[in-house]
Each structure stands twice: as C-alpha cells, then as structure tokens.
Amino acid sequence: MHGCPCHGLPERKEYSMQFLKPVARTCIVAVSAILAVAATAPGAAATQDASVSGTVTDATGLPLPGVTVAARGPGGATFTVTDGTGRFTFSGLVPGTYEITFALSGFSAPAQFVEVDVGITVTVNVEMAFGLQEQVVVVGTRAQPRSVIESTVPVDVIAADAFTSQGDTDLANQLRTLVPSFSVTTQPIADAATIVRPISLRNLAPDHTLVLVNGKRRHRAAVITWLGNGLADGSQGPDISVIPSIALRQAEVLRDGASAQYGSDAIAGVLNFQMKDAPSGGSVEFQTGAYLDANDGSGPARGGVHAPGSHAGAYTFAGNVGLPLGATGFANLSLEYGNTGPTSRSAQRADALALIAAGNTGIRDPAQVWGSPRVEDDLKLFGNLGHLFANGVQWYGHANYASRKTTGGFFFRNPNTRGGVFSIDGGRTLLVGDRVWAATGVPHSGNCPVVPVVGDVPDPAALAAVEADPDCFTLRTRFPGGFTPHFGGNLKDYSVVTGVRGLATPRLTWDASASIGTSDVDQFIYDTVNASLGYDTPTAFSPGAYRQQDIGFNADISYAASARL
C-alpha cells in the first residue's frame, strides 16, 4: 500500500475496515493542513477583505429604503442603495479609512468615518434627519441631484415656506415676488391673455421658458397669446397658475440659457417645480382679503364687472396631506379652491362724460372697466405619488386637475360713434338698418330716414321716425347707453405623468416615463352684438373652444464618468 487510499478508489475493496479508519483520518488531517497554508497566502481567501454594513432609519426609527450610500477610501469610491429594510453592505473593501456618506432627497446625515481591517465587518447605523443641509437641485444637469454649490449653472432654489408666507396664493404672482427677472402681469383688456396670463423669464416670450414638474416637461396651455403687451404676442407657453402652491416642496429656477441641454424652449431658462413627497403630515390654509378705495373718503370702490360699487374681495382655501403608500411609498395630495372679485382702476372716459353731460342716462359709471378680472370657482387638485420596491426600482407619478372661470372687460362701445354698429361715418349720423333693402337687395328701398347726431345727441324727430317705421331700426334704440362687452373663458387643465427609474450600477441610472397633458379653453362673450344679424341680434356668443394636448414618452440613461459628475 503506497500513498493515500483516498486517491485509489478501485483498491478500497482490498482494505479491511480497521485499516480504512486511520488512513481516512490521515487524509482529512492533510487536507486541513493544505487549507491552513492557503489561508496564509496573500489574497487567497475572502477573509482577507474588509466590509461595512448597517441600517439607515429616519428620526422615528423607520427604515429608509433607496438611500444612496457611498464609501470612499483607499480602494476608490463605491456606491450602493439601501434595500426595503434600510440595510446596506459594502464587501471586498481594501483595509483602511473610509468616508461613508448618505444621500436621499428630503433628508440629511453627516458623513461617517470608519477604519476597516482584514476579516472585520464594521457596522454603521445612521439616523437621517428630515431636511437638507444643502439645497439640492436636479435642474441644469443630467446627473444625480446635487447641491447648489456643486451645480455648474446659476440656480435659484425657493423653499416651500417662501410661498406660504405670502399673501397671494397664485403661483405666478408668488414667483414674480421671489424670482429676479421673472415677470407676469394682470391683463385687463387683452383678449385670451386674460384667461391664461403669459409669463416671462429674462424678458423673453413664455414659450422660451421650459417648465418642468418633478423634472418632467409641462404641457402647453390652449391659448396662443395675441395681445400680450408685445413681448408675448404669438407665443404659447404653459399655464403655471393651475398648480397649487401648497403642493410645492421647492421651486428651482435656472436663470440662464439651457437650450443645449433641454432644447430651444429653454432659451430663457428653466422652471422646475419639485412637489411635496412626505408620507405623513399636512397643513390647512385660509386666506381672504378685499380691495377698498378709501382715498377720497367717499366709500367703497366702484366698478365691479357685474356689480358696480361692489368690493373686490377674494378668498382661498388650501390643504395638503401626506399618506403612506405601503411601507416604502407615499401619496401626497393637495387641494386649493378660491374666488377673486374684479377690481376697477378706471376713471370715467371723456366720451362717456360728454354723453352724460348731453343727457344720456344709460351710461354706466365707469363705462369701461380697467382692472383685474373676476375669477370664479378656481379649483386646483394635485397628487404626487411614489413607491420604492425592494430591488431599488422606484415607481413615481403625479396628476393635476384645475378648472376656473375668468371674466374680464372690453373697450366701451360709444352709442353714437361705434363703427359698423351705431355709425359708419364717424358719428355724424346713426347707422339705420333697412329691412326691405336686406330682403330685396335694392339699396334704400325702405326709404329709412337719416338720423343726424349733433352735440352727442341724435336728432329726436328723425330717431322717432325710425323707431315708428317697422321696416327701419337702429341699434341705438336697443342700447341707448352703448355697451361694454365682457369676455372670458372656462378653463380646464389636467395632466398625468407616470414612470419608473432605478440604478443599474452605482453610476448608471435609468428613467422611463410617459405623460399626457390637456388644456381646454371655452371662450365666451356677452353684453355685445352682431350688427349683421339686425335688431334682434343675440347679446351672448361663443367665440370658440380651443384644446392643446401634449403626449410625451421619455427615456433617460445617465452614466457618471466620475464620482463627482
């Protein structure tokens, strides 16, 4: 018998049981000795490596999944993401000192420094506090969120309390107060710009500013601005006033051209609204106020669109609540509802004063309203949702619905001079309708009398003759004080965005989403006429309904070339 019988299986049948036992024992001892020697060889076994593991929780002790954990040390930088229980593990580390950092939007934690050695697992348990030690932005970069200091472009970050501390609840008005070079104005007599007010960043047109919500492109409004004080004429931008400000976590404003990264609609810059994503808590707000003109001590302001002499009061109710969506998800819901009365900064027109002085008692005071429009049933709903799965993939989505009715004024139509309605010669004579002429096509076949206008007063006898003739008429009989049309629209705006994103590797991120957004504007006008329809013309019309619908699909794949990019 030469050698170990463990390597001579065919010879086993020749050994007795008594002999096999000591020989087998000898082989086991030999194998153990070989493993012991191998363990001392450099890099031969896993016990040579160092490792770090731990759990990340919030201030209440709940685990935080989806936290990006980075370990930087002698072996370079490596990344991982906490699982559904908040746990993370780094293995295969080179022994030495490591800086462990933790990143999650809405939370902060100081860096931890640990010393790791061969065969030792260091445990690092961290509690992340709610709130950010540095302002983190996602606009202006295709990489992961970063602090404002690290951003390569100028970005203004506006926290939620900056919005809630204002007396105004309209998001566009709030940004006008908070952001340099951002402007928006109330459009008293500006056609459809009264319904959707155009915004401007860096004195450029509304559709030169890219508007994002949670980093996703916002759809355009249905209104193409024709009367936008010159700057916005012909533009079509998003309507940001349909977003309830109580739903905002922060707003990021890139006040620089970003067309190279985002496209030509970012020439002026980028607005990115980050919505609240808390899974708990909430708030309720109620604001009210009124405009009073007490400068002359004569009492309340005059000139409401529907009720002259009324106060221009406004009120807004808003609420926000955060709800858990499973163990690692959230549903943050917001509501805002309000009404705003009209204002009038008008002085009585000179031609209206002349008509009143001539004895015309049908003139309104003021005849033309110049001020903020009436906004009724201004409803805004917003829902922001997300859920993180155990494999680190996150589903996200948000939905928005808004509706309101806006009514503004037009210019005063003088009952003596309005062309095509009351006169066709500048007010020297009244325009008289000839029903016989209209029926036969023979000019002046009805022999209607001419009504001259002298000193802002139509000739009484000629006007009486027209009114007595069934074949003749003048619209001045129906509207002796002229009229001021009221124009507005019913707006409905709704959108849905959904998607998934994740980390393929510590530096390779992916994001896929789909979105649909629709803006509907149904315009109306009343207290006006269509002179071509004759004396019995309707006084209310629907100029048209407009719809803008944007559908988008998005896929992003980003790879960080280094840990700081």
XYZ file of C-alpha atoms in Angstrom:
565
model
C 0.000 0.000 0.000
C 1.702 3.186 -1.208
C 0.033 6.599 -0.988
C -3.295 7.635 0.399
C -6.143 5.238 -0.361
C -8.400 8.285 -0.904
C -6.790 8.558 -4.342
C -7.051 4.864 -5.098
C -10.774 4.184 -5.092
C -10.535 0.888 -7.015
C -8.288 -0.529 -4.279
C -10.758 0.147 -1.428
C -12.216 -3.308 -1.662
C -8.824 -4.763 -0.568
C -8.695 -2.875 2.758
C -10.269 -4.013 5.908
C -12.469 -1.668 7.892
C -9.922 -1.456 10.658
C -7.331 -0.122 8.208
C -9.596 2.329 6.437
C -10.395 4.413 9.518
C -6.838 5.517 10.363
C -5.983 6.118 6.713
C -9.078 8.315 6.189
C -8.202 10.280 9.301
C -4.736 10.866 7.881
C -6.215 12.244 4.614
C -8.521 14.666 6.490
C -5.610 15.978 8.510
C -3.623 16.514 5.309
C -6.444 18.448 3.615
C -6.863 20.668 6.682
C -3.171 21.448 6.649
C -3.344 22.433 2.987
C -6.299 24.819 3.668
C -4.455 26.356 6.601
C -1.457 27.072 4.406
C -3.701 28.505 1.688
C -5.308 30.844 4.199
C -1.933 32.437 4.860
C -1.248 33.057 1.160
C -1.763 36.710 0.040
C -5.242 37.330 -1.429
C -6.129 33.645 -1.263
C -9.393 33.827 0.687
C -12.382 36.127 1.247
C -11.407 36.674 4.869
C -8.657 38.917 3.519
C -11.365 41.504 2.586
C -12.910 44.146 4.849
C -16.610 45.039 4.835
C -19.019 47.685 6.123
C -22.732 47.181 6.710
C -25.513 48.920 8.546
C -29.048 50.255 8.588
C -30.389 53.717 7.710
C -33.502 54.989 9.500
C -35.373 58.252 9.871
C -35.855 60.213 13.081
C -38.765 57.963 14.102
C -36.781 54.767 13.642
C -38.449 53.692 10.409
C -36.087 52.203 7.799
C -35.268 54.352 4.781
C -35.034 52.422 1.509
C -33.492 53.955 -1.587
C -30.736 55.855 0.226
C -27.611 56.197 -1.911
C -24.650 55.188 0.265
C -21.103 55.940 -0.870
C -17.851 54.592 0.565
C -14.688 56.495 -0.358
C -11.312 55.185 0.735
C -8.032 53.585 -0.351
C -9.747 51.467 -2.970
C -11.535 54.417 -4.563
C -15.268 55.119 -4.383
C -18.062 52.564 -4.438
C -21.814 53.010 -4.167
C -24.850 51.038 -3.117
C -28.520 51.636 -2.321
C -30.352 50.597 0.835
C -32.913 47.836 0.391
C -36.518 47.756 1.547
C -35.425 47.324 5.167
C -32.931 50.185 5.031
C -29.882 47.886 5.055
C -26.700 48.274 3.024
C -23.465 46.312 2.709
C -20.035 47.002 1.234
C -17.811 43.959 0.854
C -14.406 43.415 -0.690
C -13.006 46.684 0.643
C -9.291 47.322 0.841
C -8.316 47.862 4.505
C -8.009 51.489 5.540
C -10.040 54.575 6.479
C -13.320 55.180 4.640
C -15.746 58.088 4.456
C -19.335 56.825 4.358
C -21.920 59.329 3.044
C -25.690 59.065 2.741
C -27.957 60.859 0.233
C -31.743 60.894 -0.030
C -33.892 63.755 -1.265
C -35.510 65.487 1.693
C -33.126 64.002 4.296
C -29.626 64.682 5.513
C -26.999 62.940 7.627
C -23.377 63.741 8.445
C -20.613 61.669 6.901
C -19.217 58.775 8.944
C -15.508 57.879 9.061
C -14.627 54.273 9.848
C -11.463 52.182 9.993
C -11.792 48.749 8.410
C -9.369 45.858 8.666
C -8.883 42.378 7.283
C -11.670 39.988 8.140
C -13.672 42.577 10.099
C -17.195 43.822 9.330
C -17.771 47.333 10.647
C -21.372 48.206 11.494
C -22.566 51.757 10.749
C -26.151 52.559 11.733
C -27.283 56.050 10.740
C -30.337 58.146 11.509
C -31.159 60.672 8.782
C -32.840 63.908 9.748
C -35.646 65.434 7.715
C -34.474 68.490 5.814
C -31.426 69.355 3.771
C -28.096 70.629 4.995
C -27.506 71.884 1.449
C -30.035 72.872 -1.195
C -30.245 70.029 -3.684
C -31.342 70.599 -7.281
C -31.977 68.409 -10.296
C -32.422 71.112 -12.917
C -29.480 72.016 -15.126
C -27.856 68.584 -15.025
C -28.475 65.117 -16.392
C -26.702 63.585 -13.416
C -27.992 62.744 -9.949
C -29.341 65.549 -7.711
C -26.612 67.796 -6.382
C -26.191 70.821 -4.161
C -26.455 74.353 -5.495
C -22.753 74.851 -4.761
C -21.835 71.903 -6.986
C -24.157 72.937 -9.820
C -22.430 74.234 -12.937
C -25.233 76.701 -13.734
C -26.902 79.510 -11.714
C -29.949 78.045 -9.988
C -32.279 79.775 -7.527
C -33.877 77.409 -5.020
C -37.072 78.609 -3.345
C -38.284 76.628 -0.350
C -41.949 75.964 0.406
C -42.133 78.432 3.297
C -41.297 81.271 0.907
C -44.584 80.571 -0.877
C -46.756 80.043 2.198
C -45.537 83.274 3.806
C -47.029 85.398 1.022
C -50.460 86.929 0.960
C -51.022 85.868 -2.645
C -51.821 82.235 -3.439
C -51.439 82.410 -7.223
C -48.186 80.640 -8.100
C -47.332 83.016 -10.935
C -47.742 86.066 -8.701
C -45.651 84.445 -5.970
C -42.779 83.747 -8.351
C -42.919 87.342 -9.554
C -42.193 88.407 -5.983
C -39.472 85.831 -5.335
C -37.520 85.434 -8.568
C -35.449 88.186 -10.181
C -36.113 88.621 -13.905
C -39.424 86.706 -13.694
C -42.497 88.734 -14.577
C -46.210 88.224 -15.050
C -48.911 90.861 -15.242
C -52.664 91.003 -14.929
C -54.130 91.568 -18.381
C -57.255 93.759 -18.035
C -58.247 94.039 -21.719
C -56.063 91.571 -23.579
C -58.286 89.021 -25.295
C -57.420 85.436 -24.236
C -54.370 86.620 -22.267
C -56.932 87.468 -19.586
C -57.701 83.749 -19.247
C -54.114 82.425 -19.317
C -51.614 85.077 -18.320
C -48.279 84.846 -20.163
C -45.149 84.593 -18.024
C -41.713 85.919 -18.886
C -38.241 84.955 -17.694
C -35.319 87.214 -18.590
C -37.655 89.367 -20.688
C -38.270 86.609 -23.227
C -41.505 85.068 -24.501
C -43.419 82.474 -22.428
C -42.602 79.599 -24.770
C -38.877 80.361 -24.372
C -39.009 79.125 -20.768
C -39.084 75.385 -20.156
C -41.449 74.438 -17.336
C -40.888 71.124 -15.544
C -42.830 69.432 -12.758
C -40.743 66.909 -10.839
C -38.279 67.116 -13.700
C -40.889 66.275 -16.358
C -41.944 68.626 -19.129
C -45.195 70.525 -18.538
C -47.746 70.691 -21.351
C -48.686 73.955 -23.062
C -51.852 75.942 -22.474
C -54.560 76.134 -25.129
C -54.198 79.898 -25.504
C -51.977 81.450 -28.152
C -51.353 84.950 -26.868
C -52.225 87.599 -29.438
C -52.384 90.583 -27.085
C -49.533 90.031 -24.649
C -48.067 93.534 -24.385
C -45.839 92.879 -27.391
C -43.394 90.559 -25.660
C -45.682 87.513 -25.642
C -47.528 88.103 -28.913
C -47.930 84.852 -30.828
C -46.434 82.709 -28.066
C -47.886 79.602 -26.446
C -46.446 78.657 -23.080
C -47.601 76.514 -20.138
C -50.066 77.796 -17.558
C -48.332 77.525 -14.179
C -51.213 79.120 -12.256
C -53.081 75.782 -12.270
C -50.509 74.312 -9.839
C -51.492 74.804 -6.171
C -48.610 76.471 -4.356
C -49.339 74.493 -1.189
C -48.215 71.357 -3.066
C -44.685 72.697 -3.632
C -41.656 71.363 -1.771
C -39.339 73.717 -3.603
C -39.004 75.560 -6.888
C -35.793 75.603 -8.911
C -35.205 78.448 -11.329
C -32.368 78.281 -13.835
C -31.940 81.885 -14.954
C -29.683 81.168 -17.891
C -29.977 79.757 -21.374
C -30.184 75.970 -21.340
C -31.144 75.174 -24.924
C -28.083 72.962 -25.442
C -29.376 70.571 -22.809
C -33.155 70.976 -22.951
C -33.965 72.311 -26.419
C -34.958 75.638 -27.912
C -37.822 76.217 -25.471
C -35.235 76.716 -22.696
C -33.590 79.778 -24.232
C -34.739 81.946 -21.330
C -34.167 79.301 -18.667
C -35.924 76.522 -16.796
C -38.554 76.412 -14.052
C -38.660 73.099 -12.187
C -41.321 72.586 -9.534
C -40.499 69.856 -7.014
C -43.696 68.668 -5.361
C -44.099 67.541 -1.770
C -43.429 63.833 -1.241
C -43.873 63.412 2.508
C -45.761 60.221 3.503
C -47.263 61.893 6.574
C -48.285 65.258 7.968
C -50.269 68.014 6.337
C -51.425 71.605 6.535
C -54.523 73.750 6.011
C -54.626 77.395 4.963
C -57.354 80.008 4.589
C -56.721 83.478 3.219
C -59.093 86.308 2.482
C -58.838 89.977 1.667
C -60.532 92.840 -0.138
C -59.614 95.897 -2.150
C -61.056 99.152 -0.824
C -60.642 102.599 -2.342
C -60.768 104.968 0.600
C -58.516 107.680 -0.792
C -61.300 110.198 -1.229
C -63.224 109.116 1.864
C -66.382 108.592 -0.171
C -66.787 104.871 0.474
C -66.114 101.610 -1.322
C -64.557 101.202 -4.713
C -66.714 101.310 -7.800
C -66.631 99.347 -10.999
C -67.098 95.643 -10.427
C -67.612 93.841 -13.738
C -71.010 92.528 -12.713
C -71.919 94.847 -9.856
C -70.614 98.417 -9.931
C -69.922 99.638 -6.432
C -69.045 96.182 -5.101
C -65.930 95.309 -3.129
C -63.257 93.300 -4.931
C -62.944 90.579 -2.316
C -61.005 87.344 -2.601
C -60.644 84.189 -0.565
C -58.684 80.957 -0.922
C -58.837 77.665 0.950
C -55.952 75.198 0.584
C -54.965 71.907 2.149
C -52.211 69.316 1.893
C -51.902 65.825 3.365
C -49.260 63.115 3.127
C -50.279 59.462 3.235
C -48.186 56.282 3.225
C -48.405 54.075 0.161
C -47.261 50.769 1.538
C -44.146 50.580 3.689
C -41.917 52.429 1.224
C -44.270 54.685 -0.710
C -46.159 57.943 -0.383
C -49.243 59.694 -1.697
C -49.103 63.444 -1.176
C -52.384 65.185 -2.025
C -53.144 68.906 -2.320
C -56.276 70.980 -2.920
C -56.883 74.668 -3.453
C -60.173 76.490 -4.061
C -60.973 80.174 -4.231
C -62.804 83.088 -5.788
C -61.497 86.527 -6.687
C -63.648 89.567 -7.340
C -62.839 92.109 -10.044
C -61.201 95.461 -9.499
C -61.538 98.687 -11.412
C -58.901 101.374 -11.643
C -60.878 103.275 -14.264
C -61.728 106.927 -14.418
C -64.797 107.750 -16.449
C -63.958 108.069 -20.134
C -64.072 111.534 -21.691
C -66.604 110.491 -24.352
C -68.781 108.921 -21.655
C -68.657 112.144 -19.641
C -69.725 114.068 -22.763
C -72.680 111.728 -23.285
C -73.734 112.117 -19.654
C -73.454 115.899 -19.963
C -75.681 115.718 -23.056
C -78.382 113.990 -21.024
C -77.748 110.322 -21.807
C -78.827 108.419 -18.698
C -77.870 104.959 -19.964
C -74.109 105.338 -19.430
C -72.519 103.120 -16.798
C -70.077 104.551 -14.293
C -67.398 103.720 -15.227
C -68.374 102.908 -18.785
C -65.204 100.889 -19.253
C -63.686 98.669 -16.572
C -59.897 98.610 -16.361
C -58.612 96.247 -13.701
C -58.229 92.668 -12.604
C -60.775 90.188 -13.981
C -63.230 88.182 -11.943
C -62.044 84.609 -11.249
C -64.721 82.155 -10.128
C -64.590 78.582 -8.836
C -60.804 78.421 -9.079
C -60.189 74.747 -8.259
C -56.753 73.099 -8.248
C -56.012 69.477 -7.357
C -52.601 67.826 -7.286
C -51.447 64.347 -6.350
C -47.812 63.254 -6.113
C -47.181 59.522 -5.653
C -44.242 57.163 -5.462
C -43.265 53.689 -4.297
C -39.837 52.131 -3.869
C -39.528 48.404 -4.444
C -37.081 46.100 -2.680
C -34.843 45.865 -5.753
C -34.275 49.635 -5.699
C -36.627 50.432 -8.607
C -38.949 53.351 -7.921
C -42.359 53.944 -9.456
C -43.434 57.575 -9.493
C -46.261 59.650 -10.855
C -48.223 62.829 -10.432
C -51.608 64.078 -11.592
C -53.067 67.578 -11.777
C -56.581 68.890 -12.412
C -57.677 72.516 -12.457
C -60.696 74.500 -13.569
C -61.809 78.113 -13.318
C -63.971 80.765 -14.946
C -62.391 84.111 -15.790
C -64.353 87.192 -16.859
C -62.836 90.475 -17.953
C -63.937 93.555 -19.848
C -63.534 95.055 -23.297
C -63.499 98.616 -24.548
C -66.618 100.786 -24.325
C -68.782 100.955 -27.470
C -69.974 104.546 -27.860
C -73.689 104.662 -28.892
C -73.017 107.423 -31.426
C -69.656 106.569 -32.947
C -69.035 102.811 -32.787
C -68.264 101.838 -36.370
C -70.376 99.139 -38.000
C -72.792 99.115 -35.068
C -74.069 102.646 -34.410
C -72.482 104.639 -37.247
C -70.416 104.293 -40.398
C -69.321 107.927 -40.806
C -67.565 108.630 -37.520
C -70.686 109.624 -35.613
C -72.120 112.308 -37.906
C -75.221 110.158 -38.471
C -76.604 106.987 -36.948
C -76.434 103.697 -38.810
C -80.022 102.811 -39.729
C -80.980 99.281 -40.725
C -83.270 98.859 -43.764
C -85.205 95.565 -43.624
C -86.606 95.995 -47.162
C -83.120 96.574 -48.527
C -81.949 93.432 -46.697
C -84.819 91.372 -48.164
C -84.715 92.633 -51.767
C -81.125 93.703 -52.210
C -82.307 97.052 -53.601
C -80.409 99.887 -51.850
C -82.519 102.280 -49.757
C -85.740 100.586 -50.846
C -87.187 101.019 -47.357
C -86.785 104.814 -47.514
C -85.480 104.915 -43.938
C -84.785 108.434 -42.648
C -81.317 109.761 -41.890
C -80.635 110.468 -38.210
C -78.010 113.204 -37.748
C -76.065 113.456 -34.471
C -75.427 116.937 -33.148
C -73.671 117.605 -29.853
C -73.646 113.901 -28.905
C -77.437 113.818 -29.274
C -79.258 112.137 -32.210
C -81.974 114.215 -33.821
C -85.074 113.343 -31.732
C -87.595 113.640 -34.577
C -85.575 111.555 -37.028
C -84.905 108.927 -34.355
C -88.601 108.771 -33.514
C -89.431 108.307 -37.215
C -87.025 105.366 -37.445
C -88.485 103.744 -34.338
C -92.026 104.163 -35.705
C -91.237 102.548 -39.076
C -91.389 98.701 -38.912
C -89.001 98.470 -41.880
C -86.308 100.551 -40.180
C -84.268 100.211 -36.990
C -81.173 101.425 -35.228
C -79.312 99.539 -32.521
C -79.089 102.770 -30.534
C -82.739 102.280 -29.646
C -81.877 98.955 -28.026
C -78.599 100.156 -26.461
C -79.060 103.897 -25.797
C -76.065 103.973 -23.465
C -73.840 101.916 -25.716
C -72.344 98.764 -24.246
C -69.150 97.271 -22.873
C -68.626 93.619 -23.822
C -67.492 91.156 -21.190
C -65.109 88.493 -22.412
C -63.757 85.430 -20.664
C -63.433 81.697 -20.720
C -63.901 78.464 -18.852
C -60.575 76.705 -18.410
C -59.945 73.048 -17.658
C -56.415 71.737 -17.339
C -55.449 68.174 -16.495
C -52.330 66.043 -16.755
C -50.941 62.654 -15.725
C -47.286 61.593 -15.563
C -46.048 58.125 -14.603
C -42.731 56.331 -14.830
C -40.102 54.103 -13.263
C -36.446 54.715 -12.522
C -33.573 52.901 -10.936
C -29.871 52.286 -10.582
C -28.394 49.697 -12.939
C -24.935 50.182 -11.420
C -23.697 52.659 -8.823
C -23.044 55.144 -11.635
C -25.546 54.102 -14.295
C -29.083 55.406 -13.781
C -32.135 54.940 -15.965
C -35.547 56.573 -16.127
C -38.547 55.840 -18.366
C -41.821 57.757 -18.254
C -44.948 58.688 -20.168
C -47.106 61.786 -19.856
C -50.277 63.325 -21.207
C -51.471 66.859 -20.601
C -54.554 68.647 -21.889
C -55.636 72.268 -21.702
C -59.189 73.244 -22.708
C -60.395 76.843 -23.001
C -64.033 77.537 -23.904
C -64.355 81.255 -24.588
C -67.496 83.337 -24.153
C -68.519 86.946 -24.688
C -71.690 88.743 -23.672
C -73.126 92.269 -23.499
C -72.241 92.670 -27.163
C -73.937 92.450 -30.566
C -73.512 91.107 -34.074
C -74.818 94.009 -36.127
C -75.176 91.861 -39.253
C -77.974 89.927 -37.500
C -80.113 93.036 -37.205
C -82.148 94.467 -34.374
C -82.837 91.082 -32.766
C -79.168 90.146 -32.536
C -78.189 87.910 -29.624
C -76.053 89.557 -26.967
C -74.064 86.478 -25.894
C -71.793 84.410 -28.119
C -69.239 81.617 -28.023
C -66.163 82.776 -29.969
C -64.705 79.282 -29.911
C -63.254 76.437 -27.896
C -59.574 75.558 -28.026
C -57.682 72.477 -26.934
C -53.988 71.754 -26.609
C -52.926 68.177 -25.864
C -49.327 67.093 -25.429
C -48.349 63.420 -25.196
C -44.798 62.519 -24.341
C -42.609 59.471 -23.853
C -39.251 59.828 -22.193
C -36.259 57.547 -21.625
C -33.059 58.692 -19.938
C -29.877 56.729 -19.361
C -27.104 58.529 -17.499
C -23.624 57.361 -16.590
C -21.441 59.350 -14.208
C -17.933 59.486 -15.616
C -16.595 60.058 -12.100
C -17.950 60.191 -8.588
C -18.311 63.998 -8.744
C -20.079 64.248 -12.110
